[in-house]
mmCIF file of C-alpha atoms in Angstrom:
data_model
loop_
_atom_site.group_PDB
_atom_site.id
_atom_site.type_symbol
_atom_site.label_atom_id
_atom_site.label_comp_id
_atom_site.label_asym_id
_atom_site.label_seq_id
_atom_site.Cartn_x
_atom_site.Cartn_y
_atom_site.Cartn_z
ATOM 1 C CA MET A 1 122.523 107.375 117.931
ATOM 2 C CA GLN A 2 121.920 106.257 121.494
ATOM 3 C CA VAL A 3 118.632 104.748 122.589
ATOM 4 C CA GLU A 4 118.167 103.791 126.205
ATOM 5 C CA ASP A 5 121.189 101.594 126.963
ATOM 6 C CA ILE A 6 122.102 100.764 123.340
ATOM 7 C CA ASP A 7 124.525 102.677 121.129
ATOM 8 C CA PHE A 8 123.966 102.339 117.386
ATOM 9 C CA TYR A 9 127.232 102.700 115.477
ATOM 10 C CA ILE A 10 126.884 103.387 111.795
ATOM 11 C CA ASP A 11 129.605 102.757 109.240
ATOM 12 C CA LEU A 12 130.122 106.132 107.606
ATOM 13 C CA THR A 13 131.884 104.801 104.517
ATOM 14 C CA ALA A 14 129.395 102.607 102.652
ATOM 15 C CA GLU A 15 126.316 102.459 104.840
ATOM 16 C CA LYS A 16 125.082 105.401 106.825
ATOM 17 C CA ILE A 17 121.983 106.968 108.265
ATOM 18 C CA LEU A 18 121.295 110.514 107.173
ATOM 19 C CA ALA A 19 118.848 113.035 108.528
ATOM 20 C CA ALA A 20 117.059 114.962 105.841
ATOM 21 C CA GLU A 21 113.726 116.419 104.913
ATOM 22 C CA LYS A 22 111.379 115.215 102.184
ATOM 23 C CA THR A 23 108.702 117.741 101.303
ATOM 24 C CA GLY A 24 108.673 119.169 104.782
ATOM 25 C CA ARG A 25 108.783 115.774 106.525
ATOM 26 C CA LYS A 26 111.693 114.656 108.640
ATOM 27 C CA ILE A 27 113.256 111.496 107.296
ATOM 28 C CA ALA A 28 116.213 109.225 107.945
ATOM 29 C CA VAL A 29 117.826 107.273 105.121
ATOM 30 C CA GLU A 30 119.709 104.014 105.532
ATOM 31 C CA ILE A 31 121.847 103.594 102.411
ATOM 32 C CA LYS A 32 122.739 100.085 101.256
ATOM 33 C CA SER A 33 124.947 99.215 98.312
ATOM 34 C CA PHE A 34 124.304 95.432 98.090
ATOM 35 C CA LEU A 35 127.897 94.763 97.023
ATOM 36 C CA GLY A 36 128.306 91.499 98.950
ATOM 37 C CA PRO A 37 128.312 88.084 97.311
ATOM 38 C CA SER A 38 124.713 87.320 98.353
ATOM 39 C CA ASP A 39 121.800 89.691 97.814
ATOM 40 C CA VAL A 40 119.746 87.568 100.227
ATOM 41 C CA THR A 41 122.310 88.054 103.004
ATOM 42 C CA GLU A 42 122.528 91.769 102.227
ATOM 43 C CA PHE A 43 118.728 91.965 102.415
ATOM 44 C CA HIS A 44 118.675 90.163 105.787
ATOM 45 C CA LEU A 45 121.183 92.676 107.155
ATOM 46 C CA ALA A 46 119.387 95.679 105.676
ATOM 47 C CA LEU A 47 115.998 94.534 106.955
ATOM 48 C CA GLY A 48 117.335 93.903 110.449
ATOM 49 C CA GLN A 49 119.042 97.276 110.582
ATOM 50 C CA CYS A 50 115.966 99.066 109.309
ATOM 51 C CA LEU A 51 113.724 97.417 111.882
ATOM 52 C CA ASN A 52 116.136 98.325 114.684
ATOM 53 C CA TYR A 53 116.627 101.895 113.452
ATOM 54 C CA ARG A 54 112.896 102.374 112.979
ATOM 55 C CA SER A 55 112.244 101.248 116.554
ATOM 56 C CA ALA A 56 115.016 103.502 117.848
ATOM 57 C CA LEU A 57 113.664 106.470 115.905
ATOM 58 C CA ARG A 58 110.171 105.882 117.305
ATOM 59 C CA LEU A 59 111.642 106.331 120.777
ATOM 60 C CA THR A 60 113.928 109.270 120.044
ATOM 61 C CA GLU A 61 112.383 111.087 117.062
ATOM 62 C CA PRO A 62 108.882 109.731 116.447
ATOM 63 C CA ASP A 63 108.218 112.294 113.718
ATOM 64 C CA ARG A 64 111.155 111.061 111.602
ATOM 65 C CA VAL A 65 110.388 108.451 108.900
ATOM 66 C CA LEU A 66 113.008 105.869 107.900
ATOM 67 C CA TYR A 67 113.746 105.022 104.261
ATOM 68 C CA LEU A 68 115.961 102.245 102.923
ATOM 69 C CA ALA A 69 117.974 103.590 99.978
ATOM 70 C CA ILE A 70 119.026 101.098 97.322
ATOM 71 C CA PRO A 71 120.572 101.403 93.853
ATOM 72 C CA VAL A 72 118.106 101.213 90.963
ATOM 73 C CA ASP A 73 119.778 98.099 89.491
ATOM 74 C CA VAL A 74 119.396 96.252 92.818
ATOM 75 C CA TYR A 75 115.766 97.315 92.955
ATOM 76 C CA ASN A 76 115.085 96.128 89.389
ATOM 77 C CA GLU A 77 116.972 92.837 89.686
ATOM 78 C CA PHE A 78 116.388 91.771 93.300
ATOM 79 C CA PHE A 79 113.703 93.854 94.988
ATOM 80 C CA SER A 80 111.240 93.054 92.196
ATOM 81 C CA ARG A 81 111.113 89.395 93.305
ATOM 82 C CA GLN A 82 107.825 88.250 94.784
ATOM 83 C CA PHE A 83 109.164 87.239 98.206
ATOM 84 C CA ILE A 84 111.100 90.496 98.623
ATOM 85 C CA GLN A 85 108.008 92.489 97.625
ATOM 86 C CA ARG A 86 106.042 90.518 100.229
ATOM 87 C CA MET A 87 108.609 91.400 102.917
ATOM 88 C CA ILE A 88 108.571 95.080 101.909
ATOM 89 C CA SER A 89 104.810 95.076 102.321
ATOM 90 C CA GLU A 90 104.772 93.013 105.525
ATOM 91 C CA TYR A 91 107.360 95.193 107.249
ATOM 92 C CA GLN A 92 106.077 98.401 105.637
ATOM 93 C CA LEU A 93 109.526 99.380 104.376
ATOM 94 C CA LYS A 94 109.794 102.731 102.710
ATOM 95 C CA LEU A 95 112.270 102.796 99.820
ATOM 96 C CA LEU A 96 114.371 105.449 98.181
ATOM 97 C CA ILE A 97 115.621 104.116 94.841
ATOM 98 C CA PHE A 98 118.619 105.981 93.478
ATOM 99 C CA ASN A 99 120.942 105.993 90.486
ATOM 100 C CA PRO A 100 124.490 105.963 91.878
ATOM 101 C CA ALA A 101 126.117 106.904 88.563
ATOM 102 C CA GLN A 102 123.992 110.030 88.182
ATOM 103 C CA GLU A 103 123.753 110.613 91.943
ATOM 104 C CA GLU A 104 119.994 111.164 91.778
ATOM 105 C CA VAL A 105 116.851 109.788 93.335
ATOM 106 C CA VAL A 106 114.867 107.739 90.820
ATOM 107 C CA THR A 107 111.777 107.240 92.971
ATOM 108 C CA TRP A 108 110.407 107.219 96.504
ATOM 109 C CA ARG A 109 108.244 104.242 97.498
ATOM 110 C CA ASP A 110 106.069 104.853 100.517
#
């Protein structure tokens, strides 16, 4: 995705941005696996990417809504923490929680 004079390169193996539709709405999904040694570091990276992608989408496709997709175990064990919940609220992150083993969406959090 190119926005003004910046090219956004997305790793297509583990993390990627996907265009899709959710009940007639255009969405983009940033998928994160949180496989690194530090969930806090992974969260910093995911948050930064989401903020940048959201800004880029506002310029290029303002009708597309960005979701951060995370595995259900990461959501239950890490995203349930008070500080992380505060950041989700403060930055108005939209979440797609999925079960990687069953390859299904568990819930959407707007």
